[in-house]
C-alpha cells in the first residue's frame, strides 16, 4: 500500500540466487556417532537429491518479512470494510492479557487443580455467550465459523437419529454464505437453495413449499448477507419447528444486534459465533479464529466434549458424554483466542457491547446515505451492519466492481468484499464496523464518491488502477490459470 | 449480445444442440459474461450418468465458483477436453469451441426456449 519508493521484494529463493554459504546460525561440527539415513529409513522415502532450500541469513529473513508487512494493509492502518468479515481493531489489552504466562504456558494435559484460572475463563466465556444469545448451552471447541457450522449440523443429525429419523435435506437461502451448503454436504446432507423475496429476505411461500418431512434443518444468516434483518424469523422458525426441522443460525453477522435481540427467542437451535469477528480477536492471517456454538434445549445432550463444568470444588474438564457428538479437534479450542474475546467482552461491559452494535449499524447507514446517489442499491430494505451496492451505474462507462476496488487502494483503503452475495451482480459489500471512528468513515465515503466521479469522467484511470501501489494491476486471470505453487530454479 | 438462431436455450442460460441421439450443451454468451473470466472447468466423467437438475460439474471464474447443472438426464458421451488447458474458450467462444458436454438423450420434455424467447428473457433480466 505504501507510496514510498521500493524495489520489488524477491522470493526467499531469489535473494541469494547462487544459494551458497549463507546461513542463519553456524552450528558447531557434530562429533557424536553418525547414522546414514539409508540405514534407518526405507528406500522409498529417501530423496535422490538434496532439496532446494533457500540459503539465507537471519537478516535476510527479518528484512524479507518486514518489507512484506509494509506492502500490506492491516487493521492497524485503518478502515478495512470487507463485508461479512467484520474486520475490527484488535485492542492491545487483549494481547497483554494473552501474553501472561499463567495463560500462555498452561498445558491442556495439566490436572484441573493446577489450571483453575484457565478453566474459569472458559466457563465465564460460556456464561457470557449464553447471556448474549439467550441460549442454554455452548461449546467452545470449534476453530472458526465453518467448523462451528459443522458442529451444529452434526448435533442436529444426532438429534434426528435419536428420534429415529433420517432426513436428508438442508435448506439454504440463495443469499447464504458459501460455507452453509458446503457444511450441509460435508455432514452428509443435500443442500437445497430457497430463493429470496423481493426485499432480500427469505420468501416465506418458497420455504413453506420446500419445508417437508425430509428437511433436517434450515440454515439462516441473521441479519443476512445483504445486511437485511430477517424480520419474519420467528414465523420462519415456527414453520420449521412445526414440521420437525431445526433452525441453524449463522452468527457471522452477530455484530449487528448484540444486546438488542436474542437468537434464543428467535427460535435458533444452534448458532456459531465468530469471536474473531464480533469480539475483536485477530482475523485472517492473524488468526487462529474461534467459532463457539450456542445451542437450544433440544441439542444440549449432543454438545461436543471436552467442556468445562462447575462443581462445588471449582472447575473441571468433562472429557466424555454419553450422547455427545465427540471431539471436533484436540483439547478445548483455541484457548488464547477465547481469552482475548472474554477480555474484550469484560472491557466493553453489557452497555458497551450494545453500543458497539449500535455504532456499527449507524456507520453502515451513514455510508449508505452518503453513497446511495452515486452507487446503485439493489435492495432498499433498511440496512443493519453492512450495505451492498453494485456497479451497475459505473458499468455504463465500462468500470466494474474490480476496478472500483483497485482504485480504492490508491486512496489508501482496503476494498470491500466483491461479487458477493451472488444475488447481487457486481456487488460491493461494505461493512465498516464500529472500530475506526467517524473521520475514517467520512474519508472512505469521500474516496468512494471521488471514484464514482472518476468512473464518469476518466473511466480509463479507474480501469487501470491501482497506480500508487508498489505492485500495479495484477493479471488475476493468468495467476489463476497458470498456478505456480512451487519454486522452480530457472537459473 | 449474440444469440445464435440454430440453438435452443434454457432459462438458466445454457444452450443445447441436438446431434443424432445426443445433446450438446454449453453456456450462453450472456452467462459467460456474468461469470467473468473462467479459470477452471470441472466436467463430468465420460461414461457417467447425470441427473436432470443435479450438479454435473463446476465453472470457476475469478469471481466465483458456479455449479453446472445437467439440463437433462443421461449418459455423458463426450466432454470438451480442450477446456482443461484452455478454460478461456468458454469466454472466447461460448457457442462453439467452448461447448461443455455431450449427453446421450433427447430434448423431449425439456423446458426450452427458442432464440426469440431467450432474447426476451435476457431483455427482462437486464431490467
XYZ file of C-alpha atoms in Angstrom:
618
model
C 0.000 0.000 0.000
C 2.853 2.379 0.726
C 3.737 5.131 -1.704
C 7.372 5.090 -0.730
C 9.860 4.048 -3.362
C 10.592 0.380 -3.141
C 12.195 -2.180 -5.329
C 10.327 -5.413 -5.880
C 10.698 -7.780 -2.984
C 12.087 -11.051 -4.341
C 11.173 -14.518 -3.088
C 13.321 -16.105 -0.413
C 14.916 -18.295 -3.054
C 15.785 -15.325 -5.211
C 17.513 -13.332 -2.502
C 20.624 -15.419 -2.710
C 20.417 -16.694 -6.276
C 23.679 -18.572 -6.136
C 22.398 -20.344 -2.995
C 25.784 -20.549 -1.441
C 27.121 -20.296 2.039
C 24.574 -18.062 3.709
C 23.046 -19.391 6.913
C 21.048 -18.207 9.876
C 23.186 -19.802 12.527
C 26.517 -21.602 12.325
C 26.334 -24.761 14.370
C 29.444 -26.475 15.770
C 30.518 -29.587 13.912
C 28.665 -32.630 15.190
C 31.092 -35.027 16.826
C 28.730 -37.761 18.049
C 28.147 -41.141 16.393
C 26.718 -40.658 12.887
C 23.994 -42.645 11.174
C 23.355 -42.751 7.457
C 19.664 -42.096 6.661
C 19.694 -45.063 4.255
C 20.492 -47.422 7.093
C 17.426 -46.493 9.141
C 14.816 -45.306 6.617
C 13.063 -47.303 3.864
C 14.331 -46.558 0.371
C 11.046 -45.146 -0.915
C 11.154 -42.180 1.449
C 14.731 -41.194 0.609
C 15.376 -38.336 -1.817
C 17.875 -38.684 -4.639
C 18.926 -35.073 -4.488
C 19.234 -32.517 -1.792
C 16.011 -30.490 -1.757
C 16.087 -26.895 -2.862
C 16.411 -24.785 0.254
C 16.747 -21.029 0.327
C 20.162 -20.309 1.824
C 19.547 -17.088 3.690
C 20.783 -15.340 6.791
C 18.764 -14.139 9.764
C 18.977 -10.593 8.384
C 17.588 -11.797 5.029
C 14.656 -13.351 6.837
C 13.856 -10.353 9.024
C 14.096 -7.777 6.247
C 12.064 -10.004 3.902
C 9.100 -10.271 6.233
C 9.395 -6.684 7.399
C 9.237 -5.422 3.821
C 6.317 -7.680 3.014
C 4.479 -6.398 6.080
C 4.992 -2.856 4.831
C 3.464 -3.696 1.465
C 0.381 -4.999 3.229
C -2.777 -3.386 4.535
C -3.868 -4.203 8.079
C -6.499 -3.246 10.640
C -3.797 -1.194 12.340
C -3.793 1.082 9.267
C -7.459 1.964 9.226
C -10.879 1.050 7.874
C -10.990 -2.471 6.455
C -14.554 -2.593 5.119
C -14.773 -6.226 3.972
C -18.478 -7.031 4.082
C -19.470 -10.035 6.175
C -15.955 -10.255 7.640
C -16.344 -7.723 10.489
C -12.736 -6.555 10.412
C -12.283 -4.783 13.736
C -9.422 -3.203 15.511
C -7.748 -5.731 17.854
C -7.365 -3.965 21.235
C -3.868 -4.171 22.714
C -5.129 -5.169 26.134
C -6.276 -8.481 24.622
C -2.678 -9.177 23.680
C -1.322 -8.061 27.046
C -3.557 -10.498 28.915
C -2.961 -13.324 26.439
C 0.760 -12.762 26.986
C 0.590 -13.637 30.701
C 2.479 -16.842 31.339
C -0.273 -18.120 33.635
C -2.332 -18.397 30.447
C 0.056 -18.978 27.599
C 2.220 -21.526 29.424
C -0.710 -23.681 30.574
C -0.815 -27.167 29.078
C -4.083 -28.889 28.186
C -2.973 -32.067 29.998
C -2.307 -30.341 33.311
C -4.569 -31.596 36.113
C -7.625 -29.424 36.716
C -6.483 -28.143 40.103
C -3.404 -26.517 38.522
C -5.348 -24.601 35.880
C -8.445 -23.378 37.696
C -7.975 -19.861 36.303
C -7.837 -21.152 32.741
C -10.971 -23.247 33.256
C -12.750 -20.314 34.881
C -12.011 -18.141 31.820
C -13.654 -20.737 29.578
C -16.596 -21.159 31.921
C -17.132 -17.422 32.149
C -16.953 -17.044 28.394
C -19.585 -19.765 28.060
C -21.856 -17.972 30.537
C -21.380 -14.651 28.719
C -22.215 -16.210 25.344
C -25.344 -17.765 26.848
C -26.414 -14.331 28.093
C -25.703 -12.681 24.733
C -27.660 -15.306 22.766
C -30.344 -16.319 25.258
C -29.464 -19.965 24.596
C -28.852 -22.576 27.321
C -25.734 -24.431 26.104
C -22.435 -23.740 24.352
C -19.315 -25.452 23.050
C -16.041 -23.539 22.735
C -14.327 -26.215 20.648
C -14.814 -25.165 17.008
C -11.817 -23.458 15.442
C -13.774 -20.994 13.301
C -17.176 -20.250 11.785
C -17.435 -23.077 9.262
C -16.173 -25.546 11.871
C -18.910 -24.252 14.171
C -21.482 -24.835 11.421
C -20.298 -28.423 11.165
C -20.569 -28.852 14.950
C -24.140 -27.532 14.905
C -25.248 -29.644 11.944
C -23.679 -32.801 13.427
C -25.612 -32.174 16.658
C -28.797 -31.773 14.602
C -28.047 -35.030 12.786
C -27.582 -36.802 16.110
C -30.814 -35.355 17.489
C -32.663 -36.633 14.410
C -31.072 -40.066 14.800
C -32.264 -40.123 18.411
C -35.801 -39.570 17.066
C -35.268 -42.404 14.628
C -35.404 -40.109 11.625
C -33.084 -39.893 8.643
C -33.889 -36.588 6.993
C -31.676 -35.786 4.009
C -32.081 -32.145 3.068
C -30.867 -28.835 4.443
C -32.467 -25.675 3.084
C -30.216 -22.695 2.432
C -31.308 -19.267 1.122
C -29.659 -18.028 -2.088
C -28.002 -15.173 -0.205
C -26.241 -17.559 2.219
C -22.546 -17.742 2.976
C -20.937 -20.343 0.708
C -19.886 -22.302 3.763
C -23.529 -23.171 4.577
C -24.171 -25.522 1.638
C -20.603 -26.824 1.998
C -21.273 -27.693 5.646
C -24.518 -29.445 4.747
C -22.735 -31.575 2.150
C -19.808 -32.310 4.454
C -22.175 -33.524 7.177
C -23.860 -35.907 4.731
C -26.913 -33.838 3.791
C -28.029 -32.374 0.484
C -28.261 -28.578 0.311
C -31.318 -27.189 -1.456
C -31.496 -23.487 -2.264
C -34.546 -21.360 -1.490
C -34.965 -18.025 -3.300
C -35.031 -14.594 -1.677
C -38.165 -12.489 -1.894
C -38.202 -9.016 -3.471
C -36.974 -7.359 -0.245
C -33.944 -9.640 0.003
C -35.248 -11.781 2.874
C -36.417 -15.397 2.789
C -39.523 -15.954 0.672
C -41.910 -17.499 3.201
C -44.018 -19.042 0.435
C -40.990 -20.767 -1.069
C -39.944 -22.000 2.373
C -43.439 -23.333 3.042
C -43.326 -25.320 -0.207
C -39.830 -26.687 0.375
C -40.206 -27.476 4.083
C -41.256 -31.138 4.038
C -40.634 -34.167 6.294
C -37.292 -34.816 4.557
C -35.817 -31.465 5.629
C -33.465 -31.713 8.611
C -32.730 -28.030 9.059
C -32.794 -24.559 7.602
C -29.545 -22.582 7.734
C -30.099 -18.844 8.025
C -27.838 -15.867 8.474
C -29.365 -13.099 10.593
C -29.079 -10.335 9.519
C -28.493 -11.855 6.099
C -25.585 -11.153 3.767
C -27.407 -8.163 2.287
C -27.296 -6.563 5.721
C -31.069 -7.057 5.932
C -32.743 -8.364 9.069
C -34.882 -11.484 8.547
C -37.896 -9.753 10.018
C -40.069 -12.892 9.775
C -37.507 -15.005 11.611
C -39.965 -16.028 14.345
C -42.526 -17.182 11.757
C -39.782 -18.981 9.850
C -38.607 -20.810 12.985
C -42.161 -21.758 13.951
C -42.819 -23.161 10.483
C -39.589 -25.195 10.503
C -40.154 -26.499 14.047
C -43.780 -27.405 13.356
C -42.565 -29.781 10.620
C -39.899 -31.355 12.799
C -36.906 -29.448 11.410
C -34.191 -27.498 13.194
C -33.054 -23.908 12.738
C -29.325 -23.343 12.317
C -28.401 -19.695 12.614
C -25.181 -18.471 11.045
C -23.924 -15.942 13.588
C -21.347 -14.359 11.296
C -23.346 -11.139 11.430
C -23.976 -11.069 15.188
C -22.175 -7.722 15.334
C -25.442 -6.150 14.158
C -27.529 -6.862 17.241
C -25.586 -7.724 20.399
C -27.624 -6.518 23.380
C -30.644 -5.815 21.175
C -32.083 -9.222 20.325
C -31.696 -12.827 21.472
C -31.290 -15.624 18.898
C -32.749 -17.962 21.532
C -36.040 -16.053 21.350
C -35.937 -16.046 17.557
C -36.076 -19.843 17.662
C -32.463 -20.767 16.841
C -31.436 -24.321 17.750
C -27.754 -23.779 17.098
C -25.681 -20.754 16.221
C -21.952 -20.224 15.809
C -20.356 -17.021 16.988
C -17.216 -15.820 15.235
C -15.162 -14.458 18.118
C -12.676 -13.167 15.528
C -15.407 -11.010 14.051
C -17.803 -9.717 16.691
C -15.446 -9.976 19.643
C -12.282 -8.397 18.234
C -9.806 -11.268 18.182
C -7.227 -11.342 15.348
C -8.577 -12.309 11.970
C -7.364 -13.680 8.676
C -3.597 -14.086 8.639
C -3.514 -13.039 12.291
C -5.751 -15.939 13.424
C -6.468 -18.607 14.505
C -10.201 -17.982 14.719
C -12.710 -19.356 17.175
C -16.306 -20.312 16.458
C -18.147 -21.324 19.651
C -21.637 -22.719 19.080
C -24.611 -21.989 21.327
C -27.475 -24.494 21.338
C -31.106 -24.790 22.360
C -32.511 -27.186 24.977
C -33.134 -29.778 22.239
C -29.439 -30.082 21.348
C -27.905 -29.899 24.850
C -27.283 -33.666 25.143
C -25.205 -33.701 21.977
C -22.668 -30.954 22.790
C -19.054 -31.833 21.905
C -16.521 -32.754 24.582
C -14.315 -31.811 26.320
C -16.046 -28.960 28.083
C -15.776 -27.152 31.379
C -18.200 -27.861 34.202
C -18.561 -26.060 37.522
C -18.719 -28.193 40.644
C -18.640 -27.485 44.398
C -14.854 -27.898 44.253
C -14.308 -25.441 41.446
C -13.991 -26.119 37.721
C -13.196 -29.336 35.959
C -12.915 -30.692 32.438
C -15.535 -33.154 31.267
C -13.882 -35.456 28.720
C -16.807 -37.603 27.597
C -20.588 -37.534 27.350
C -22.964 -40.405 26.634
C -24.751 -38.721 23.726
C -22.035 -36.235 22.772
C -21.018 -35.975 19.116
C -17.460 -36.307 20.480
C -14.455 -34.078 19.883
C -14.068 -31.735 16.933
C -10.376 -31.137 17.498
C -7.644 -31.728 20.059
C -8.428 -30.485 23.543
C -10.569 -27.461 24.240
C -10.354 -24.994 21.379
C -8.056 -22.020 20.749
C -7.799 -21.049 24.374
C -5.789 -17.838 23.979
C -8.329 -16.616 21.409
C -11.195 -17.450 23.757
C -9.349 -15.474 26.427
C -8.905 -12.425 24.181
C -12.648 -12.438 23.421
C -13.528 -12.561 27.103
C -11.140 -9.671 27.830
C -12.929 -7.672 25.135
C -16.382 -8.510 26.499
C -15.404 -7.641 30.064
C -13.683 -4.455 28.928
C -16.758 -3.324 26.992
C -19.360 -4.430 29.521
C -23.002 -5.093 28.635
C -23.825 -1.480 27.787
C -20.611 -1.144 25.821
C -21.387 -4.203 23.707
C -24.845 -2.842 22.920
C -23.282 0.475 21.912
C -20.748 -1.429 19.807
C -23.545 -2.938 17.700
C -25.491 0.299 17.508
C -22.440 2.203 16.302
C -21.608 -0.458 13.709
C -25.155 -0.203 12.336
C -25.037 3.604 12.451
C -21.795 3.711 10.444
C -23.198 1.331 7.811
C -26.213 3.612 7.468
C -24.070 6.736 7.188
C -22.179 5.078 4.332
C -25.436 4.038 2.681
C -26.869 7.566 2.923
C -23.748 9.233 1.585
C -23.153 6.827 -1.308
C -26.660 5.932 -2.460
C -26.748 8.746 -5.029
C -23.509 7.561 -6.606
C -23.805 3.769 -6.400
C -26.806 1.602 -7.158
C -28.582 -0.211 -4.327
C -30.481 -3.324 -5.467
C -32.410 -3.810 -2.221
C -33.638 -0.702 -0.444
C -34.682 -2.604 2.696
C -33.307 -0.989 5.895
C -29.601 -1.574 6.385
C -28.143 -3.183 9.502
C -24.392 -3.735 9.870
C -23.477 -3.749 6.169
C -24.689 -2.301 2.910
C -24.490 -3.936 -0.531
C -24.136 -1.633 -3.522
C -23.449 -2.755 -7.072
C -21.545 -1.427 -10.050
C -24.466 -1.103 -12.495
C -24.161 2.711 -12.715
C -20.413 2.505 -13.361
C -20.668 -0.405 -15.814
C -22.302 2.045 -18.228
C -18.835 3.570 -18.550
C -17.068 0.208 -18.619
C -15.985 0.374 -14.971
C -16.586 -2.809 -12.937
C -16.544 -3.532 -9.214
C -12.999 -4.909 -9.514
C -11.823 -1.572 -10.932
C -13.511 0.369 -8.131
C -11.924 -1.930 -5.546
C -8.473 -1.494 -7.049
C -8.845 2.279 -7.287
C -9.651 2.327 -3.560
C -6.118 1.052 -2.936
C -4.837 4.291 -4.469
C -6.901 6.207 -1.923
C -5.347 4.191 0.897
C -8.290 1.947 1.804
C -8.761 -1.779 1.789
C -11.502 -2.645 -0.732
C -14.898 -4.011 0.313
C -15.999 -7.584 -0.396
C -16.760 -8.018 -4.086
C -19.155 -10.080 -6.186
C -20.828 -11.479 -3.063
C -23.603 -12.142 -2.179
C -24.254 -13.802 -5.528
C -27.834 -12.469 -5.689
C -26.409 -9.009 -6.415
C -24.480 -8.845 -9.672
C -21.298 -6.769 -9.419
C -21.702 -6.450 -5.659
C -19.681 -4.114 -3.454
C -20.415 -5.264 0.086
C -19.347 -2.745 2.704
C -19.154 -3.427 6.439
C -17.428 -0.610 8.320
C -17.794 -1.955 11.896
C -17.763 0.500 14.800
C -13.992 0.350 15.255
C -12.487 3.161 13.264
C -14.399 6.308 14.114
C -16.427 8.867 12.131
C -13.444 10.628 10.488
C -12.383 7.373 8.870
C -15.949 6.707 7.669
C -16.047 10.211 6.128
C -12.701 9.737 4.416
C -13.855 6.417 2.970
C -17.080 7.960 1.644
C -15.103 10.820 0.067
C -12.871 8.277 -1.664
C -15.855 6.277 -2.947
C -17.545 9.455 -4.228
C -14.333 10.571 -5.937
C -14.073 7.178 -7.658
C -17.701 7.367 -8.826
C -16.876 10.743 -10.380
C -13.720 9.373 -11.990
C -15.721 6.467 -13.391
C -17.813 9.017 -15.274
C -15.133 11.494 -16.300
C -11.952 9.445 -16.647
C -13.008 5.773 -16.717
C -9.652 4.650 -18.114
C -7.941 5.918 -14.977
C -10.141 3.671 -12.837
C -9.874 0.703 -15.164
C -6.081 0.774 -14.985
C -5.895 1.167 -11.185
C -4.042 0.800 -8.899
C -1.424 3.418 -9.819
C 0.110 4.259 -6.441
C 0.907 0.804 -5.101
C 4.343 -0.821 -5.460
C 2.725 -3.669 -7.398
C 0.378 -2.378 -10.084
C -2.524 -4.156 -11.774
C -2.206 -7.904 -11.301
C -3.297 -10.242 -14.083
C -5.676 -12.267 -11.911
C -6.834 -14.463 -14.749
C -3.316 -15.511 -15.643
C -2.479 -16.018 -11.990
C -5.441 -18.357 -11.610
C -4.914 -20.185 -14.896
C -1.172 -20.696 -14.541
C -0.813 -21.586 -10.905
C 2.741 -21.662 -9.627
C 2.750 -23.089 -6.155
C 6.312 -24.356 -6.142
C 9.561 -22.538 -6.807
C 11.413 -23.836 -9.840
C 15.054 -22.920 -10.172
C 15.370 -21.439 -13.642
C 18.837 -20.022 -13.034
C -25.457 -9.817 -27.225
C -25.253 -12.654 -29.741
C -27.871 -15.389 -29.750
C -27.332 -17.997 -32.486
C -30.544 -18.862 -34.290
C -29.780 -22.567 -34.646
C -29.714 -23.364 -30.920
C -32.275 -23.801 -28.157
C -31.905 -22.282 -24.699
C -32.724 -22.942 -21.043
C -33.926 -20.352 -18.567
C -30.665 -20.878 -16.664
C -28.609 -19.670 -19.668
C -27.398 -22.905 -21.183
C -27.721 -23.665 -24.890
C -28.431 -27.093 -26.359
C -27.989 -28.575 -29.817
C -29.257 -31.970 -30.930
C -26.601 -34.153 -32.543
C -28.003 -37.551 -33.517
C -29.112 -39.347 -30.384
C -27.234 -36.909 -28.158
C -27.481 -33.339 -26.931
C -24.527 -30.927 -26.867
C -24.585 -28.403 -24.031
C -22.806 -25.138 -23.366
C -23.405 -21.837 -21.646
C -24.546 -18.709 -23.447
C -22.638 -15.555 -24.183
C -24.684 -13.807 -21.505
C -23.833 -16.500 -18.928
C -20.086 -16.301 -19.589
C -20.276 -12.514 -19.385
C -21.991 -12.745 -15.988
C -19.450 -15.268 -14.729
C -16.417 -13.276 -15.792
C -13.151 -14.841 -16.937
C -13.356 -18.606 -16.478
C -10.168 -20.018 -14.962
C -11.112 -23.641 -14.325
C -13.711 -26.052 -15.666
C -14.587 -29.315 -13.961
C -16.504 -31.578 -16.320
C -18.327 -34.844 -15.621
C -16.525 -38.092 -16.422
C -17.382 -39.655 -19.774
C -19.485 -42.771 -19.219
C -21.083 -41.471 -16.029
C -24.790 -40.830 -15.771
C -26.084 -37.377 -14.906
C -29.489 -36.472 -13.488
C -31.527 -33.519 -14.782
C -31.312 -30.596 -12.381
C -28.366 -32.086 -10.465
C -24.841 -30.714 -10.403
C -22.640 -32.271 -13.066
C -19.581 -30.052 -12.826
C -18.308 -26.617 -11.894
C -17.200 -23.452 -13.642
C -14.742 -21.355 -11.715
C -14.182 -17.719 -12.608
C -12.096 -15.042 -10.941
C -15.281 -14.010 -9.141
C -16.932 -17.227 -8.033
C -17.396 -20.953 -8.441
C -20.673 -21.828 -10.146
C -22.367 -25.180 -10.333
C -23.029 -26.613 -13.748
C -26.491 -28.215 -13.655
C -27.429 -31.008 -16.031
C -30.357 -29.834 -18.156
C -31.323 -33.447 -18.933
C -30.723 -36.972 -17.609
C -28.485 -39.369 -19.476
C -25.028 -40.753 -20.021
C -22.137 -38.407 -20.699
C -20.738 -39.456 -24.085
C -18.209 -36.680 -24.540
C -16.688 -33.841 -22.509
C -14.783 -30.928 -24.009
C -11.238 -31.867 -23.020
C -9.817 -28.714 -24.570
C -11.245 -26.779 -21.626
C -8.788 -28.430 -19.272
C -5.912 -26.444 -20.735
C -7.904 -23.570 -22.205
C -10.845 -22.744 -19.927
C -10.912 -19.322 -21.618
C -12.629 -20.964 -24.616
C -15.845 -20.695 -22.590
C -15.401 -16.910 -22.714
C -13.925 -16.603 -26.211
C -16.260 -18.983 -27.999
C -19.184 -19.966 -25.756
C -21.362 -21.270 -28.594
C -18.712 -23.186 -30.458
C -15.264 -24.213 -29.179
C -16.325 -23.552 -25.587
C -19.008 -26.278 -25.532
C -19.092 -28.291 -22.306
C -20.542 -31.794 -22.607
C -22.470 -34.130 -24.860
C -25.139 -36.204 -23.169
C -26.948 -39.175 -24.678
C -30.641 -38.411 -24.613
C -33.272 -36.253 -26.234
C -34.570 -32.767 -25.614
C -38.084 -34.088 -25.302
C -39.718 -32.893 -22.110
C -37.109 -30.208 -21.530
C -38.327 -26.678 -20.835
C -36.546 -24.957 -23.728
C -36.752 -21.520 -25.293
C -36.334 -20.631 -28.951
C -33.862 -17.810 -29.751
C -36.604 -15.170 -29.768
C -37.954 -16.185 -26.347
C -34.431 -16.352 -24.954
C -33.730 -12.846 -26.239
C -36.891 -11.692 -24.466
C -35.734 -13.389 -21.249
C -32.391 -11.553 -21.408
C -34.207 -8.312 -22.044
C -36.327 -8.930 -18.938
C -33.354 -9.921 -16.745
C -31.468 -6.790 -17.555
C -34.233 -4.601 -16.179
